[in-house]
XYZ file of C-alpha atoms in Angstrom:
328
model
C -16.957 -21.341 -52.277
C -13.414 -20.880 -53.552
C -10.959 -19.415 -51.042
C -8.045 -17.583 -52.600
C -4.726 -16.927 -50.928
C -4.053 -13.448 -49.652
C -1.856 -11.316 -51.919
C 1.831 -11.558 -51.068
C 2.017 -7.853 -50.292
C -0.779 -8.120 -47.779
C 0.829 -11.151 -46.155
C 4.141 -9.325 -45.832
C 2.369 -6.363 -44.222
C 0.557 -8.580 -41.744
C 3.764 -10.385 -40.820
C 5.520 -7.052 -40.338
C 2.775 -5.851 -37.996
C 2.947 -9.119 -36.063
C 6.711 -8.821 -35.759
C 6.538 -5.247 -34.485
C 3.832 -6.177 -31.974
C 5.863 -9.134 -30.758
C 9.004 -7.024 -30.372
C 7.070 -4.295 -28.545
C 5.729 -6.868 -26.107
C 8.834 -8.939 -25.515
C 11.132 -5.927 -25.187
C 9.620 -5.289 -21.759
C 9.477 -8.921 -20.667
C 11.978 -9.974 -18.035
C 10.729 -13.562 -18.184
C 9.104 -16.033 -20.555
C 7.046 -17.621 -17.778
C 3.988 -16.549 -15.714
C 4.716 -13.996 -12.981
C 3.327 -14.079 -9.467
C 2.651 -10.846 -7.570
C 2.403 -11.550 -3.856
C 0.294 -9.108 -1.834
C 0.954 -9.199 1.935
C -2.632 -8.225 2.763
C -6.213 -9.430 2.186
C -8.093 -8.918 -1.063
C -9.674 -5.479 -1.259
C -6.994 -3.630 0.698
C -4.812 -0.789 -0.564
C -1.948 -3.011 -1.731
C -4.329 -5.452 -3.371
C -5.931 -2.632 -5.378
C -2.508 -1.566 -6.671
C -1.505 -5.117 -7.504
C -4.618 -5.872 -9.542
C -4.398 -2.638 -11.523
C -0.713 -3.293 -12.233
C -1.183 -6.978 -13.032
C -3.507 -6.277 -15.935
C -1.099 -3.849 -17.577
C 2.070 -5.823 -16.883
C 0.496 -8.901 -18.446
C -0.370 -6.903 -21.556
C 3.116 -5.388 -21.741
C 5.204 -8.535 -21.270
C 2.894 -11.057 -22.875
C 2.778 -13.334 -19.834
C 0.148 -14.314 -17.305
C 0.433 -12.287 -14.095
C -1.161 -13.857 -11.019
C -2.009 -11.918 -7.846
C -1.708 -14.029 -4.705
C -2.816 -12.655 -1.325
C -0.814 -13.750 1.705
C -2.050 -11.619 4.627
C -1.078 -11.812 8.265
C 1.496 -10.656 10.802
C 1.445 -7.110 9.474
C 2.771 -8.269 6.106
C 5.591 -10.461 7.440
C 3.975 -13.666 6.158
C 3.870 -12.330 2.616
C 7.463 -11.096 2.693
C 8.668 -14.439 4.034
C 6.751 -16.261 1.301
C 8.382 -14.138 -1.378
C 11.870 -14.625 0.058
C 11.322 -18.387 0.145
C 11.151 -18.482 -3.669
C 14.114 -18.285 -6.064
C 15.325 -14.738 -6.808
C 14.610 -15.160 -10.516
C 11.904 -12.540 -11.018
C 9.098 -15.079 -11.229
C 7.756 -14.101 -7.796
C 7.853 -10.482 -6.681
C 5.751 -8.452 -4.280
C 3.472 -5.438 -4.488
C 3.591 -3.684 -1.138
C 3.488 -0.429 0.756
C 6.754 0.826 2.221
C 5.417 0.536 5.759
C 5.354 -3.285 5.499
C 9.146 -3.172 5.616
C 9.449 -0.569 8.336
C 6.880 -1.434 11.010
C 6.394 -5.072 12.016
C 10.138 -5.867 12.366
C 10.191 -3.496 15.353
C 7.639 -5.460 17.349
C 7.865 -8.980 15.981
C 10.769 -11.317 15.399
C 10.800 -11.982 11.672
C 12.914 -14.284 9.571
C 14.005 -11.391 7.352
C 15.898 -8.138 7.733
C 14.050 -5.447 5.729
C 17.264 -3.472 5.284
C 19.327 -6.420 4.038
C 17.100 -9.166 2.633
C 14.668 -7.090 0.566
C 15.357 -5.072 -2.570
C 12.991 -2.194 -3.458
C 12.431 -2.263 -7.232
C 10.053 0.572 -8.177
C 7.358 2.863 -6.830
C 4.036 3.316 -8.623
C 1.849 5.440 -6.304
C 1.543 7.062 -2.901
C -1.217 6.829 -0.298
C -1.952 8.707 2.902
C -3.787 7.592 6.001
C -6.937 9.187 7.367
C -8.683 9.142 10.728
C -12.076 7.618 10.072
C -15.000 6.973 12.380
C -18.125 4.888 12.670
C -21.151 6.355 10.860
C -23.100 6.640 14.091
C -20.663 9.058 15.726
C -22.358 12.363 16.479
C -19.115 14.362 16.265
C -19.093 16.545 13.145
C -15.397 17.473 13.185
C -12.144 16.672 14.950
C -12.752 19.125 17.805
C -16.096 17.534 18.614
C -14.559 14.096 18.251
C -11.872 14.916 20.817
C -14.490 16.144 23.262
C -16.546 12.983 22.765
C -13.555 10.713 23.365
C -12.655 12.511 26.577
C -16.245 12.351 27.799
C -16.347 8.555 27.466
C -13.242 7.179 29.193
C -12.774 3.412 28.997
C -15.752 2.909 26.704
C -14.341 3.408 23.229
C -11.859 1.696 20.905
C -9.767 2.049 17.791
C -9.162 -0.603 15.147
C -5.957 -1.275 13.250
C -5.193 -3.398 10.216
C -2.644 -5.302 12.292
C -0.767 -4.965 15.543
C 2.515 -3.111 15.176
C 1.549 -1.215 12.015
C 1.172 2.517 11.322
C -2.549 2.065 11.899
C -1.664 0.900 15.406
C 1.036 3.573 15.880
C -1.344 6.377 14.979
C -4.018 5.172 17.399
C -1.519 5.020 20.249
C -0.260 8.504 19.417
C -3.867 9.740 19.397
C -4.379 8.285 22.871
C -1.272 10.061 24.144
C -1.852 13.430 22.478
C -5.526 13.710 23.421
C -5.132 12.121 26.845
C -7.691 9.406 26.142
C -7.662 5.623 26.546
C -9.126 4.032 23.432
C -8.731 0.249 23.462
C -6.751 -1.155 20.535
C -8.564 -3.828 18.502
C -6.323 -5.354 15.782
C -7.573 -7.087 12.641
C -5.847 -9.075 9.870
C -6.104 -6.296 7.293
C -8.197 -3.226 6.442
C -11.342 -4.850 4.995
C -12.372 -6.801 8.129
C -11.504 -3.827 10.348
C -13.596 -1.450 8.247
C -16.554 -3.841 8.357
C -16.486 -3.744 12.156
C -16.045 0.021 12.114
C -19.056 0.509 9.853
C -21.027 -1.804 12.099
C -20.244 0.376 15.093
C -18.333 -2.347 16.922
C -15.238 -0.130 17.103
C -15.144 3.656 17.267
C -12.256 4.870 15.135
C -9.509 3.719 12.809
C -6.500 5.148 11.037
C -6.578 3.583 7.600
C -5.411 4.199 4.061
C -7.431 6.689 2.069
C -7.819 4.218 -0.800
C -9.793 1.690 1.233
C -11.669 4.357 3.199
C -12.727 6.678 0.381
C -15.491 4.536 -1.202
C -17.219 4.125 2.159
C -16.813 7.822 2.983
C -18.395 8.755 -0.336
C -21.356 6.462 0.321
C -21.850 7.825 3.844
C -20.870 4.592 5.572
C -17.851 6.170 7.287
C -16.857 9.597 8.540
C -13.410 11.069 7.896
C -12.113 13.518 10.494
C -8.558 14.261 9.432
C -5.722 13.325 7.085
C -2.665 11.860 8.817
C -0.006 13.423 6.592
C 1.621 16.812 6.072
C -0.415 17.841 3.045
C -4.131 17.699 2.356
C -5.362 15.003 0.019
C -6.584 15.940 -3.441
C -9.277 13.300 -2.905
C -10.540 14.994 0.276
C -9.552 18.649 -0.097
C -12.078 19.765 2.507
C -10.611 17.535 5.232
C -7.845 19.135 7.365
C -4.576 17.427 8.178
C -3.714 16.595 11.760
C -0.669 18.821 11.315
C -3.025 21.753 10.657
C -4.951 20.799 13.774
C -1.805 20.996 15.880
C -0.517 17.421 15.751
C 2.486 17.250 13.381
C 3.431 13.811 14.753
C 0.853 12.248 12.410
C 2.716 11.880 9.135
C 1.915 8.494 7.645
C 2.182 8.650 3.876
C 3.710 5.636 2.141
C 4.887 4.760 -1.310
C 3.424 1.696 -2.960
C 5.436 -0.347 -5.363
C 7.289 -3.539 -6.109
C 9.997 -5.258 -4.099
C 12.005 -8.432 -4.608
C 14.633 -10.481 -2.859
C 17.946 -8.713 -2.264
C 19.506 -11.668 -4.099
C 17.907 -10.551 -7.360
C 20.714 -9.818 -9.866
C 21.209 -6.159 -10.795
C 20.476 -6.671 -14.482
C 17.219 -8.505 -13.723
C 16.169 -5.886 -11.175
C 16.740 -3.170 -13.785
C 14.537 -4.995 -16.307
C 11.740 -5.423 -13.771
C 12.092 -1.770 -12.768
C 11.692 -0.639 -16.384
C 8.667 -2.872 -16.955
C 6.944 -1.767 -13.744
C 7.493 1.938 -14.454
C 6.226 1.483 -18.012
C 3.066 -0.208 -16.777
C 2.506 2.401 -14.074
C 2.899 5.279 -16.526
C 0.197 3.977 -18.854
C -2.598 6.621 -19.007
C -5.283 4.029 -18.277
C -3.377 2.814 -15.222
C -2.890 6.383 -14.035
C -6.619 7.012 -14.414
C -7.458 3.887 -12.407
C -4.993 4.870 -9.672
C -6.522 8.334 -9.477
C -10.074 7.001 -9.348
C -9.057 4.638 -6.542
C -7.738 7.540 -4.460
C -3.986 7.239 -4.900
C -1.762 10.282 -5.039
C 0.595 10.975 -7.964
C 3.790 8.969 -7.893
C 7.298 10.396 -7.811
C 9.508 7.674 -9.263
C 12.552 6.977 -7.111
C 15.796 5.348 -8.102
C 16.677 2.058 -6.411
C 19.175 3.942 -4.229
C 16.551 6.504 -3.229
C 14.068 3.737 -2.487
C 16.545 1.946 -0.288
C 17.278 5.162 1.612
C 13.578 5.945 2.032
C 13.038 2.521 3.614
C 15.928 3.105 6.001
C 14.676 6.581 6.971
C 11.139 5.328 7.628
C 12.464 2.294 9.516
C 14.468 4.537 11.850
C 11.507 6.912 12.348
C 9.257 4.031 13.317
C 11.852 2.652 15.736
C 11.586 5.914 17.662
C 7.763 5.744 17.689
C 7.760 2.162 18.969
C 10.183 3.028 21.752
C 8.485 6.308 22.688
C 5.017 4.784 22.967
C 6.169 1.360 24.141
C 4.208 -0.348 21.400
C 4.024 -4.116 21.805
C 2.223 -6.943 20.076
C -0.133 -7.492 22.998
C -1.547 -3.958 23.003
């Protein structure tokens, strides 16, 4: 069979399309090498879900391989330290929740200062916490739950996704506000804690709505309240703890990308633009919504930095007020 060359006009058109596609891809690339997204939590957790949704789109946008690497432990400190140990060249960045920077440093000596060594780059979503319970609990609502906890002193417990985190804070506040004595049982991340909760080995847990929602929908967990000021669009029928008379429970965090504070301004701006572009993609937005995330309000780097400082100072008061320590 004789193969003829493509007409010159067709070849020029194909080359033009290729050139436009290449420009569209590389215009968002801040690097010509593979990118690593560190997640300071186990696979399957809230931050991991965000990272894997983002990684797919970022890779498509910048034309580079994007690898998600989980480094859980120490309430996120291990992951942050791993990121800071790499060159500040944009090759290794982190997908995290804001609380990683504002909780553990209050109760654990870390090798980094979250207000000086870390640079917030961009936000992509928000997530609230919920009070969730084992499926075998007879309590139908928060009022019945409170009565049950008070009727069983010294017998019940609450899980957290790590000592010194908001999950821990909220449980301690619950103890104080309800006058109960739930035993704190920490785990290295949400997934293992939720497994024990569903198995009935612990009684309650404050956890992110993203990791809780699938199990709530399948009847494997009960959700008693939302631990933020506003009700969740994912669980509109569930009251907030503020509505129930406990405004102290306000644990809603932004999720996004951070890097080393040594990252040059121009590079940080390029990464910011690429992350916001990926996050605004309709398919990414749909995946975020399906996973249970709340709509994102993009913040400038200055606003992000201030939000971290504000949350850090709020948590310092909580730790001091409730005398939260690593051995609780």
